[in-house]
Structure formats: C-alpha cells, structure tokens
C-alpha cells in the first residue's frame, strides 16, 4: 500500500511523515497519543442526534498533520455534521473530539473561540459576510479576536497574499454579492488559509458548481495542501473531488488549473484517506485503491470502478 | 396530552437564554463600539423621518377629535392637556415602538435570518467571534438608546401638530395651549413615558434577534422569521404597555 509522502516545498518540517492514517491504525490501534498531541483532529466514538434523528453514529477517526481525508456520502448522511462537530459548532451527545491536541467536547463556547480561530473552514457557499468587502472578509480572521495586537500593514500584506493565492487580487474592494459562486468560494478559501492554519475543513467545496469551476476549486485545495502542507478534511458528494486530491498535485509556478498527474503506485502520491458515510455511520474507510475495489452496494455508487 | 405546549415553552426558554446571554455580553469585552454606532444610525437616524411624520399627525388627529368632545363642555382651552397626557403617557411610546418594530424588528430578523441560512453565523463562530456579542448586543444597546430619544421627539412633534390645529382651527393662543400642556405633566408621566420605550426597545431588538437566529429553511424561512418577529414584537408591546400602565396608574 502506498502511503509515502515526499517532503514538500515550504512545508513546516515536522509534518513530512510517511505514516498515513489508514483504516487499520485509525480504528483498531488508537495511538498512544490519546490526548491527540500528534493528530490534528480525532473523533473518538462520537455520536450525535437531532431529536429522534441520528446524525452521527459512533464515528471514530483521526487525522495526522498534513494528511487529507475525503468524506463521501449522500445528502443527510451526516458528513457536514461531522465537519461542524469537529470545530465544536455542534456538541456531540457522546464520545470525545480532539482538535489540535485539545479535547473540545468539554469546552464552552468562549473557550472554543480560541481554538477554532486556529482552524480554517470553507463553508458550503463560502460563508462570506455580505456587509464586508472581499478584503475585509479575508482580513477578518487576522483582526479577530479583537484583543490581539495587530500590525495593519502586515494584515494588508497577508490579505493580498491570500487573495493572490486564489488569483482574485483585483476583487479586494468588491462585495461578495458582486462575485460569481466560484469566485465566492475562492475568496472563502483565501479567508480559510490566511492565518496559515495547520488544518482546513472544506464543506462541499464544489457543490453546485460547473465542472471547470469545480476543478479550479479542487486545484486550489491541492495547491494549499502542497504549498503549506495543511491537513485537509473535505466533505463532498463528488468522488471526482477525491480523485483530484488523490491523483493530481499542484504544479508550482503554473496557473490555477495546472495540476500534474501522480501515479498512485509511485512514491510521490499524496496521502489520502477516503471515508464513506451512510445515515451517520462510517461504512467505508481506506485508500483510493481499496475504495475502488469495494463491492459494497452503497460505496460503489460513490466510487465507480475503473473500466 | 400537553405536547402542544412543548414548542412554545421551548421557544420561551430559548428566548430567556438569549436574553441572559445578551445582557451578560453587554458588560463583557470585547465591545463592538463601531457596530453599536452603525446600528444607532440605522435604527435611530433611519427611523427619524417616519417617527416625525406619524408623531405630527397623531398630534393633529388627537387635537381635532378631542376639541369636538371638549367643545360640548366648553373646555376647548384644555385641549393642550389632553394631547399632552395622551401622547406622553401612551400614544407616543406605543406608536413609536410599533413603527420601530415594523421597521427594525423586521430588519434585524431578516438580516440575521439571511446570515443564518447562508452559514454566515456559523462562519462567524468558526472564526472565533461570538454572534451574540457582535450582532445581538449592538442592536440591543442601539435600540435601548435610540427608542427613548425617538419617543421624546415624537411626543414633541405631536404637541407641535396639536398646537397647529389649536391655533388655526380652535383659535387658541400659544400660551394657553402650552401652559395647559405643561401643567398637565406630572413626574409620574415623564417616568412612564421614558420607561416604556426603554422596555419596548428590549422587546423589539431581542425578538428580532431571536427569530433571526432561529431561522431555518432558506429564503422562505427568512420571510417567516421576519413576519413572526414583527407580529410577536407588536403583540408584546401591547401586553407590556398594559402591565406598565396598570402599575403607574396604581402608583398615582
């Protein structure tokens, strides 16, 4: 099984690990680091329901720094709930969640603000604030919490950098309503990564977009993964998104859509774990090859076998 | 058997929780002063034209109606007193509050509701900002500051409208009208005339925020939240004014 990852340019050094999280070590061998010190995100037997409706049913997994996890599932399968529970927007009924080494299930809202602000999140429609310009939206994570002393020149510089990263520098003064759906999501990505977080969560980044724009968004996510070595949790119903993350890598110095194909059998493939959810349960967890080899009726619907 | 009570009681409980958290957040940092001033401008200055217009015409109408009734007793000279008591004690606060409820409880509910359904509230929480502190508190503080001011302006403009009718139609002199109006006011009237808008401001802002933050179900949900906010705020304004009037009448 190929789980190696090459040291990546501009990475944070300590995260060029080769022990990708697979189903076997995530589920059957919880690491000694039960506190979650070596993992950016860990779910420990988490269950959550809304009234009588079970949203997440005994879900366990963990993510190593720099790793990628793609959660596939139909609408209502609980995948977005997993993402929201990961940053404490929704409290689980049972189980424990560790975010960046800290148990968040017992924290109150005010304590959560601190830890949440260290994680990047892209919401389904971008989640941009309508009343702020694009520049103000991207600057928001840097100017918040209010008590932090901030250097405004540095903020400007970082905002420009983040917008240049998503190639939307010229939209700085525009309002989100003036942008297209794809552009809004790109600004959302800029806002999510402006603080250079160790973990970014993407909620259906390509939902409702045309294939070309969807590809641009995935290319950006791959670019962020490779240039900053960020751990990425991607919630989606499109297998193609996972394929892009798994089989392509960003070609540095090239345009947005320039991804190069990576042979899965080689040693340079990104480490990526797929997880398929159905009615709150994890019905599959493993690599792309394992996913494509699966014969499960539900799983096959998301990952058609290669011809 | 009593299952039908579950939902309204739960809603009331949620409203109390929101109120508690909002009140706590008023004194707790961080304070979003810019947002408070922005809301004061939207709620206070923005409502000024309509408040002046309705205040003026309510004064005009009361004077015309009362002058007819008073003329039967030959007491048209006392019309200033009637206008003043009616406006300062009841009509000024209630009319102003109803207008601000229609204008701003709906505005607050639809704005927060849209933010809720487009996940901006979640994004705010995810970015480490408390929506209560950033969205609810500025609206609460701004409404509580501006509504009493608007009421005072409305009362005064209403008295001016009354004076216009009194002098043009009834032929009263300025001193006759204003002296009757001034002498009619007791300390008790001023207190209830200022306390009522302060209490109504709580209702308008918190009901607007409450329904806005509870919005579900897309754009249709936003419309529903807006309607519910205006209806609830208006009904509660009448309930509270009845209770407060009862208390002040007893005090007198």
Coordinates of C-alpha atoms in Angstrom, one line a residue:
Chain A
X1 CA 0.0 0.0 0.0
X2 CA 1.4 3.3 -0.9
X3 CA 1.3 5.7 1.9
X4 CA 4.6 7.6 1.5
X5 CA 4.7 11.3 1.0
X6 CA 7.6 13.3 -0.2
X7 CA 8.9 16.3 1.8
X8 CA 7.1 19.1 0.3
X9 CA 8.4 22.6 -0.6
X10 CA 7.7 25.2 2.0
X11 CA 6.4 22.6 4.4
X12 CA 6.5 23.0 8.1
X13 CA 9.3 20.5 8.5
X14 CA 7.8 18.3 11.2
X15 CA 5.0 17.1 9.1
X16 CA 6.7 15.2 6.4
X17 CA 5.6 11.9 7.9
X18 CA 5.2 8.7 6.0
X19 CA 2.7 7.0 8.3
X20 CA -0.6 8.0 6.7
X21 CA -3.7 7.2 8.7
X22 CA -5.4 4.2 7.3
X23 CA -8.5 2.4 8.4
X24 CA -6.4 -0.2 10.3
X25 CA -4.4 2.2 12.5
X26 CA -7.2 4.7 12.9
X27 CA -9.8 2.3 14.1
X28 CA -8.1 -0.6 15.7
X29 CA -4.9 0.9 17.1
X30 CA -5.6 4.3 18.7
X31 CA -2.2 5.9 19.1
X32 CA -0.5 6.3 22.4
X33 CA -1.2 10.0 22.0
X34 CA -4.7 9.6 23.3
X35 CA -4.6 13.3 24.1
X36 CA -4.4 13.9 20.4
X37 CA -1.0 15.6 20.6
X38 CA 0.2 14.1 17.3
X39 CA -3.0 14.3 15.5
X40 CA -4.7 17.5 14.2
X41 CA -8.2 16.0 14.5
X42 CA -9.5 13.0 16.3
X43 CA -13.0 11.6 16.7
X44 CA -13.4 9.0 19.5
X45 CA -16.7 7.1 19.2
X46 CA -18.7 10.2 18.6
X47 CA -22.5 10.1 18.4
X48 CA -24.9 13.0 17.8
X49 CA -28.6 13.2 17.1
X50 CA -31.1 15.9 16.4
X51 CA -34.2 14.9 18.3
X52 CA -35.0 11.3 17.1
X53 CA -32.8 11.6 14.1
X54 CA -29.4 10.1 14.4
X55 CA -26.9 12.4 12.6
X56 CA -23.6 10.7 13.6
X57 CA -23.5 7.1 14.9
X58 CA -20.3 6.0 16.7
X59 CA -17.8 7.7 14.4
X60 CA -14.1 7.3 15.1
X61 CA -11.2 8.5 13.0
X62 CA -8.1 10.6 13.3
X63 CA -6.0 12.8 11.0
X64 CA -2.3 13.2 11.1
X65 CA -0.7 16.6 10.3
X66 CA -0.5 17.2 6.6
X67 CA -2.9 14.4 5.7
X68 CA -6.0 14.5 3.6
X69 CA -9.3 12.9 4.4
X70 CA -12.3 12.9 2.0
X71 CA -15.7 12.2 3.5
X72 CA -18.2 11.0 0.8
X73 CA -21.9 10.5 1.4
X74 CA -25.4 11.3 0.2
X75 CA -27.3 14.3 1.5
X76 CA -28.3 13.7 5.1
X77 CA -25.6 11.1 5.7
X78 CA -24.1 13.2 8.5
X79 CA -20.9 14.3 6.7
X80 CA -21.5 18.1 7.2
X81 CA -22.4 17.3 10.9
X82 CA -19.0 15.7 11.3
X83 CA -17.4 18.8 10.0
X84 CA -19.4 21.1 12.3
X85 CA -18.8 18.9 15.3
X86 CA -15.0 18.9 14.5
X87 CA -14.9 22.6 15.4
X88 CA -17.5 22.4 18.2
X89 CA -20.3 24.2 16.3
X90 CA -22.4 21.3 17.3
X91 CA -21.9 19.4 20.6
X92 CA -21.9 15.6 20.4
X93 CA -24.2 13.5 22.6
X94 CA -21.4 11.1 23.4
X95 CA -17.8 10.4 22.5
X96 CA -14.8 12.8 22.5
X97 CA -13.3 15.1 19.9
X98 CA -9.7 16.3 19.9
X99 CA -8.8 19.4 17.8
X100 CA -5.2 20.4 17.5
X101 CA -4.4 18.3 20.6
X102 CA -7.1 19.7 22.8
X103 CA -10.3 17.9 23.9
X104 CA -13.0 20.2 22.7
X105 CA -16.1 18.4 23.9
X106 CA -15.9 19.7 27.4
X107 CA -15.1 23.3 26.4
X108 CA -17.7 26.1 26.5
X109 CA -18.3 28.5 23.6
X110 CA -15.9 31.2 24.8
X111 CA -13.0 28.7 25.2
X112 CA -13.8 27.2 21.8
X113 CA -13.3 30.6 20.1
X114 CA -9.6 30.5 20.8
X115 CA -9.0 27.0 19.3
X116 CA -11.5 27.5 16.4
X117 CA -9.6 30.6 15.3
X118 CA -6.6 28.4 14.6
X119 CA -8.5 26.2 12.1
X120 CA -9.5 27.2 8.6
X121 CA -13.1 26.5 7.4
X122 CA -14.7 26.8 4.0
X123 CA -18.5 26.8 4.2
X124 CA -20.7 25.4 1.5
X125 CA -21.5 28.7 -0.2
X126 CA -18.3 30.3 1.0
X127 CA -20.0 31.8 4.2
X128 CA -18.6 35.3 3.4
X129 CA -20.0 38.2 5.3
X130 CA -22.3 40.2 2.9
X131 CA -21.7 43.5 4.6
X132 CA -17.9 43.3 4.3
X133 CA -15.8 43.7 1.2
X134 CA -13.7 40.8 -0.1
X135 CA -10.6 42.4 1.5
X136 CA -12.4 42.8 4.9
X137 CA -13.7 39.3 4.7
X138 CA -10.2 37.9 4.2
X139 CA -8.7 40.2 6.9
X140 CA -11.4 39.1 9.4
X141 CA -9.5 36.1 10.9
X142 CA -6.4 38.3 11.3
X143 CA -8.2 41.1 13.1
X144 CA -10.1 38.8 15.4
X145 CA -10.1 38.2 18.3
X146 CA -10.3 41.9 18.9
X147 CA -7.9 41.9 21.9
X148 CA -4.9 40.8 19.7
X149 CA -2.5 43.5 18.9
X150 CA -2.3 43.6 15.1
X151 CA 0.0 45.3 12.7
X152 CA -2.3 46.7 10.0
X153 CA 0.5 46.8 7.3
X154 CA 1.1 43.1 8.0
X155 CA -2.6 42.4 7.7
X156 CA -2.8 44.1 4.3
X157 CA 0.2 42.2 3.1
X158 CA -1.3 38.8 4.2
X159 CA -4.7 39.6 2.7
X160 CA -3.1 40.5 -0.6
X161 CA -1.0 37.3 -0.4
X162 CA -4.1 35.2 0.3
X163 CA -6.1 36.8 -2.5
X164 CA -3.1 36.3 -4.9
X165 CA -3.1 32.7 -3.8
X166 CA -6.6 32.3 -5.1
X167 CA -5.9 34.6 -8.0
X168 CA -8.5 37.2 -7.0
X169 CA -6.3 40.1 -6.0
X170 CA -8.3 42.5 -8.1
X171 CA -11.6 41.8 -6.2
X172 CA -10.3 43.3 -2.9
X173 CA -12.7 46.2 -2.9
X174 CA -15.7 44.3 -4.2
X175 CA -18.6 42.9 -2.2
X176 CA -19.3 39.2 -2.1
X177 CA -22.7 39.8 -3.9
X178 CA -20.8 41.1 -6.9
X179 CA -18.8 37.8 -7.3
X180 CA -19.8 34.6 -9.0
X181 CA -20.4 31.4 -7.0
X182 CA -17.0 30.0 -7.8
X183 CA -15.2 33.3 -7.0
X184 CA -17.0 33.5 -3.7
X185 CA -15.7 30.1 -2.8
X186 CA -12.2 31.1 -3.8
X187 CA -12.4 34.1 -1.5
X188 CA -13.7 31.6 1.1
X189 CA -10.6 29.6 0.6
X190 CA -8.4 32.7 0.9
X191 CA -10.2 33.6 4.2
X192 CA -9.7 30.0 5.4
X193 CA -6.0 29.9 4.8
X194 CA -5.0 33.5 5.5
X195 CA -3.9 32.6 9.1
X196 CA -1.9 29.6 7.7
X197 CA -3.8 27.1 9.8
X198 CA -2.5 23.5 10.3
X199 CA -6.0 22.1 9.4
X200 CA -8.5 23.3 6.9
X201 CA -12.1 21.9 6.7
X202 CA -13.9 22.2 3.4
X203 CA -17.7 21.7 3.4
X204 CA -18.9 20.6 -0.1
X205 CA -16.4 22.9 -1.8
X206 CA -17.7 22.1 -5.3
X207 CA -21.4 21.7 -4.7
X208 CA -23.5 23.4 -7.4
X209 CA -20.5 24.5 -9.5
X210 CA -19.8 23.7 -13.1
X211 CA -17.1 21.1 -13.8
X212 CA -14.5 23.6 -14.8
X213 CA -15.0 25.8 -11.8
X214 CA -15.2 22.8 -9.5
X215 CA -11.8 21.7 -10.9
X216 CA -10.4 25.1 -10.1
X217 CA -11.6 24.9 -6.6
X218 CA -10.1 21.4 -6.1
X219 CA -6.8 22.6 -7.7
X220 CA -6.7 25.4 -5.1
X221 CA -7.3 23.0 -2.3
X222 CA -4.5 20.8 -3.7
X223 CA -2.3 23.9 -4.0
X224 CA -2.9 24.8 -0.4
X225 CA -2.1 21.3 0.7
X226 CA 1.1 21.2 -1.2
X227 CA 2.5 24.7 -0.6
X228 CA 1.6 24.9 3.1
X229 CA 1.3 21.2 3.9
X230 CA -2.0 21.7 5.5
X231 CA -4.1 18.8 6.7
X232 CA -7.4 18.9 4.8
X233 CA -10.8 17.4 5.7
X234 CA -13.0 17.5 2.6
X235 CA -16.7 16.8 2.8
X236 CA -18.2 16.1 -0.6
X237 CA -20.7 14.0 -2.6
X238 CA -18.5 14.1 -5.7
X239 CA -15.9 11.3 -6.0
X240 CA -14.1 13.3 -8.6
X241 CA -13.1 15.8 -5.9
X242 CA -11.3 13.0 -4.1
X243 CA -9.8 11.8 -7.3
X244 CA -8.3 15.2 -7.9
X245 CA -6.8 15.3 -4.4
X246 CA -5.5 11.7 -4.8
X247 CA -4.2 11.6 -8.3
X248 CA -3.0 15.1 -9.0
X249 CA -0.7 17.6 -7.4
X250 CA -0.3 21.2 -8.0
X251 CA 2.5 22.2 -10.5
X252 CA 4.3 25.1 -8.9
X253 CA 4.7 28.2 -10.9
X254 CA 1.8 27.4 -13.1
X255 CA -1.7 28.7 -13.4
X256 CA -4.7 27.6 -11.4
X257 CA -5.7 24.6 -13.5
X258 CA -2.3 23.2 -13.9
X259 CA -2.2 20.0 -11.9
X260 CA 0.1 17.2 -12.8
X261 CA -0.9 13.6 -12.6
X262 CA 0.7 11.5 -9.9
X263 CA 1.0 7.7 -10.3
X264 CA -0.6 6.1 -7.3
X265 CA 1.9 3.2 -7.5
X266 CA 4.9 5.6 -7.3
X267 CA 6.3 7.1 -4.1
X268 CA 5.2 10.7 -4.7
X269 CA 1.4 10.3 -4.3
X270 CA -0.3 12.4 -1.7
X271 CA -1.5 10.5 1.4
X272 CA -5.3 10.5 1.4
X273 CA -7.9 8.5 3.2
X274 CA -11.5 8.1 1.9
X275 CA -14.4 7.7 4.3
X276 CA -17.9 6.9 3.1
X277 CA -20.9 7.7 5.4
X278 CA -24.4 6.4 5.3
X279 CA -27.1 7.5 7.8
X280 CA -24.5 8.7 10.3
X281 CA -22.4 5.5 10.1
X282 CA -18.9 5.1 8.6
X283 CA -19.5 2.4 6.1
X284 CA -16.0 2.5 4.5
X285 CA -12.6 3.9 5.4
X286 CA -9.5 3.3 3.3
X287 CA -7.3 4.3 0.4
X288 CA -8.4 5.1 -3.1
X289 CA -7.5 1.6 -4.4
X290 CA -9.5 0.0 -1.6
X291 CA -12.4 2.3 -2.3
X292 CA -12.4 1.4 -6.0
X293 CA -12.1 -2.3 -5.2
X294 CA -15.1 -2.2 -2.8
X295 CA -18.1 -4.2 -3.8
X296 CA -20.4 -2.6 -1.2
X297 CA -23.6 -1.5 -3.0
X298 CA -23.7 1.9 -1.4
X299 CA -19.9 2.6 -1.7
X300 CA -20.0 1.6 -5.4
X301 CA -22.5 4.5 -6.0
X302 CA -19.8 7.0 -5.0
X303 CA -16.8 5.4 -6.4
X304 CA -17.5 3.7 -9.8
X305 CA -15.0 1.0 -10.6
X306 CA -12.3 1.8 -13.1
X307 CA -13.0 0.4 -16.5
Chain B
X1 CA -51.6 15.3 26.3
X2 CA -49.8 18.7 26.8
X3 CA -47.4 18.1 23.9
X4 CA -48.8 21.2 22.1
X5 CA -47.3 23.3 24.9
X6 CA -43.8 21.9 24.4
X7 CA -42.8 24.0 21.4
X8 CA -43.9 27.4 22.8
X9 CA -42.4 26.7 26.2
X10 CA -39.1 25.7 24.5
X11 CA -39.2 28.9 22.4
X12 CA -39.7 30.9 25.6
X13 CA -36.9 29.1 27.3
X14 CA -34.6 29.8 24.3
X15 CA -35.7 33.5 24.4
X16 CA -34.7 33.7 28.1
X17 CA -31.4 32.1 27.4
X18 CA -30.7 34.6 24.5
X19 CA -31.8 37.5 26.8
X20 CA -29.5 36.3 29.6
X21 CA -26.5 35.8 27.3
X22 CA -27.1 39.2 25.6
X23 CA -27.3 41.0 29.0
X24 CA -24.2 39.3 30.2
X25 CA -22.4 40.2 27.0
X26 CA -23.3 43.9 27.3
X27 CA -20.8 44.3 30.1
X28 CA -18.2 41.7 28.9
X29 CA -15.4 42.5 26.5
X30 CA -14.9 42.6 23.6
X31 CA -17.2 45.6 22.8
X32 CA -18.0 46.3 19.2
X33 CA -18.4 50.1 19.5
X34 CA -18.4 50.6 15.7
X35 CA -21.3 48.2 15.3
X36 CA -23.2 50.0 18.1
X37 CA -22.9 53.4 16.3
X38 CA -23.8 51.8 13.0
X39 CA -26.9 50.3 14.5
X40 CA -27.8 53.6 16.2
X41 CA -27.6 55.3 12.8
X42 CA -29.8 52.6 11.2
X43 CA -32.3 52.4 14.0
X44 CA -32.3 55.9 15.3
X45 CA -31.5 58.3 12.5
X46 CA -33.0 56.0 9.9
X47 CA -36.4 55.9 11.7
X48 CA -36.5 59.7 12.3
X49 CA -38.5 60.8 9.2
X50 CA -41.3 58.3 9.8
X51 CA -41.4 59.0 13.5
X52 CA -41.6 62.7 12.9
X53 CA -44.4 62.2 10.3
X54 CA -46.5 59.9 12.4
X55 CA -45.9 61.8 15.6
X56 CA -47.0 65.1 14.0
X57 CA -50.2 63.6 12.5
X58 CA -51.1 61.8 15.7
X59 CA -51.0 65.1 17.5
X60 CA -53.1 66.7 14.8
X61 CA -55.7 63.9 14.9
X62 CA -56.0 63.9 18.7
X63 CA -56.4 67.6 18.8
X64 CA -59.2 67.5 16.2
X65 CA -61.0 64.6 17.9
X66 CA -60.7 66.0 21.4
X67 CA -61.6 69.5 20.5
X68 CA -65.0 68.2 19.4
X69 CA -65.6 66.3 22.6
X70 CA -64.3 69.2 24.8
X71 CA -66.4 71.8 23.0
X72 CA -69.5 70.1 24.4
X73 CA -68.3 71.1 27.9
X74 CA -66.9 74.4 26.7
X75 CA -63.4 73.3 27.6
X76 CA -61.6 73.5 24.3
X77 CA -59.0 75.6 26.1
X78 CA -57.8 72.4 27.9
X79 CA -57.0 70.6 24.6
X80 CA -53.3 71.0 25.2
X81 CA -53.6 69.0 28.4
X82 CA -55.4 66.1 26.8
X83 CA -53.0 66.0 23.9
X84 CA -50.0 66.1 26.2
X85 CA -51.2 63.4 28.5
X86 CA -52.3 61.0 25.7
X87 CA -49.1 61.5 23.8
X88 CA -46.5 61.4 26.6
X89 CA -48.1 58.6 28.6
X90 CA -49.3 56.2 25.9
X91 CA -49.5 57.1 22.3
X92 CA -46.0 58.5 21.8
X93 CA -44.2 55.4 23.3
X94 CA -46.6 52.8 21.8
X95 CA -46.8 54.4 18.3
X96 CA -43.1 54.9 18.1
X97 CA -42.4 51.4 19.3
X98 CA -44.8 49.9 16.8
X99 CA -43.2 51.8 14.0
X100 CA -39.7 50.8 15.0
X101 CA -40.9 47.2 15.5
X102 CA -42.3 47.2 11.9
X103 CA -39.2 48.8 10.6
X104 CA -36.4 47.4 12.7
X105 CA -37.5 44.1 14.3
X106 CA -38.2 43.0 10.7
X107 CA -34.9 44.4 9.5
X108 CA -33.0 42.7 12.3
X109 CA -34.8 39.4 11.8
X110 CA -34.3 39.3 8.1
X111 CA -30.7 40.3 8.3
X112 CA -29.8 37.8 10.9
X113 CA -32.0 35.2 9.3
X114 CA -30.2 35.6 5.9
X115 CA -26.9 35.3 7.7
X116 CA -28.1 32.2 9.4
X117 CA -29.3 30.4 6.3
X118 CA -26.1 31.3 4.3
X119 CA -24.0 30.0 7.2
X120 CA -22.5 33.4 8.0
X121 CA -23.4 32.9 11.7
X122 CA -21.6 29.5 11.7
X123 CA -18.7 31.2 9.8
X124 CA -18.6 33.9 12.5
X125 CA -18.5 31.3 15.3
X126 CA -15.9 29.3 13.3
X127 CA -13.7 32.5 13.1
X128 CA -13.8 32.9 16.8
X129 CA -16.5 35.7 17.2
X130 CA -19.5 35.4 19.4
X131 CA -22.6 36.3 17.3
X132 CA -24.3 37.4 20.5
X133 CA -21.6 39.9 21.1
X134 CA -21.1 41.0 17.5
X135 CA -24.7 41.0 16.3
X136 CA -27.2 41.0 19.2
X137 CA -25.5 43.4 21.7
X138 CA -25.0 46.3 19.3
X139 CA -28.7 46.0 18.2
X140 CA -29.9 45.8 21.8
X141 CA -27.8 48.7 23.0
X142 CA -28.6 50.9 20.0
X143 CA -32.4 50.3 20.2
X144 CA -32.4 50.9 24.0
X145 CA -30.6 54.2 23.5
X146 CA -32.4 55.4 20.4
X147 CA -36.1 54.4 21.1
X148 CA -36.5 56.7 24.2
X149 CA -34.9 59.6 22.1
X150 CA -37.2 58.9 19.2
X151 CA -40.2 58.8 21.6
X152 CA -39.3 62.2 23.1
X153 CA -39.0 63.6 19.5
X154 CA -42.3 62.0 18.6
X155 CA -44.1 63.4 21.7
X156 CA -42.7 66.9 21.0
X157 CA -43.6 66.9 17.2
X158 CA -47.1 65.6 18.2
X159 CA -47.5 68.5 20.6
X160 CA -46.5 70.8 17.8
X161 CA -49.1 69.3 15.5
X162 CA -51.7 69.7 18.2
X163 CA -50.6 73.4 18.6
X164 CA -51.0 73.9 14.9
X165 CA -54.7 72.8 15.0
X166 CA -55.3 74.5 18.3
X167 CA -54.2 77.9 16.9
X168 CA -55.5 77.6 13.4
X169 CA -58.8 75.8 13.9
X170 CA -59.7 76.5 17.6
X171 CA -58.2 79.9 17.8
X172 CA -56.2 79.2 21.0
X173 CA -53.2 81.3 21.9
X174 CA -49.8 79.8 22.2
X175 CA -49.5 80.4 25.9
X176 CA -53.0 78.9 26.5
X177 CA -52.1 75.7 24.7
X178 CA -48.5 75.2 26.0
X179 CA -49.4 76.2 29.6
X180 CA -52.2 73.6 29.7
X181 CA -49.9 71.0 28.2
X182 CA -47.0 71.8 30.6
X183 CA -49.2 71.8 33.7
X184 CA -50.8 68.5 32.8
X185 CA -47.5 66.7 33.1
X186 CA -46.5 65.1 36.4
X187 CA -43.3 63.4 37.3
X188 CA -45.0 60.1 37.0
X189 CA -45.9 60.8 33.4
X190 CA -42.4 61.6 32.4
X191 CA -41.1 58.4 34.1
X192 CA -43.6 56.1 32.4
X193 CA -43.1 58.0 29.1
X194 CA -39.4 57.2 29.2
X195 CA -39.5 53.8 30.9
X196 CA -41.9 52.3 28.3
X197 CA -39.8 52.9 25.3
X198 CA -36.8 51.5 27.1
X199 CA -38.7 48.3 27.8
X200 CA -40.1 48.2 24.3
X201 CA -36.6 48.5 22.9
X202 CA -35.6 45.3 24.7
X203 CA -38.6 43.5 23.2
X204 CA -38.0 44.9 19.6
X205 CA -34.3 44.1 19.4
X206 CA -34.3 40.8 21.3
X207 CA -37.4 39.4 19.5
X208 CA -35.9 40.5 16.1
X209 CA -32.6 38.8 17.0
X210 CA -34.3 35.7 18.5
X211 CA -36.4 35.0 15.4
X212 CA -33.5 35.9 13.1
X213 CA -31.0 33.5 14.8
X214 CA -33.6 30.7 14.8
X215 CA -34.2 30.9 11.1
X216 CA -34.2 27.6 9.2
X217 CA -35.4 26.6 5.8
X218 CA -33.8 29.0 3.3
X219 CA -35.3 32.2 1.9
X220 CA -38.8 31.1 2.8
X221 CA -37.6 30.7 6.4
X222 CA -36.3 34.3 6.4
X223 CA -39.7 35.6 5.3
X224 CA -41.4 33.6 8.0
X225 CA -38.9 34.8 10.7
X226 CA -39.5 38.4 9.7
X227 CA -43.2 38.1 9.9
X228 CA -43.1 36.3 13.3
X229 CA -40.7 38.9 14.7
X230 CA -43.0 41.9 13.8
X231 CA -46.2 40.1 15.0
X232 CA -44.6 39.0 18.3
X233 CA -42.9 42.3 19.0
X234 CA -46.2 44.2 18.3
X235 CA -48.3 42.0 20.5
X236 CA -45.8 42.1 23.3
X237 CA -45.6 45.9 23.1
X238 CA -49.4 46.0 23.8
X239 CA -49.2 43.4 26.6
X240 CA -46.3 45.2 28.3
X241 CA -47.8 48.7 28.0
X242 CA -51.0 47.4 29.6
X243 CA -49.0 46.0 32.5
X244 CA -46.9 49.1 32.9
X245 CA -49.9 51.4 32.7
X246 CA -51.6 49.4 35.4
X247 CA -48.6 49.8 37.6
X248 CA -48.3 53.5 37.0
X249 CA -52.0 54.2 37.4
X250 CA -51.8 52.5 40.8
X251 CA -48.8 54.5 41.8
X252 CA -50.5 57.7 41.1

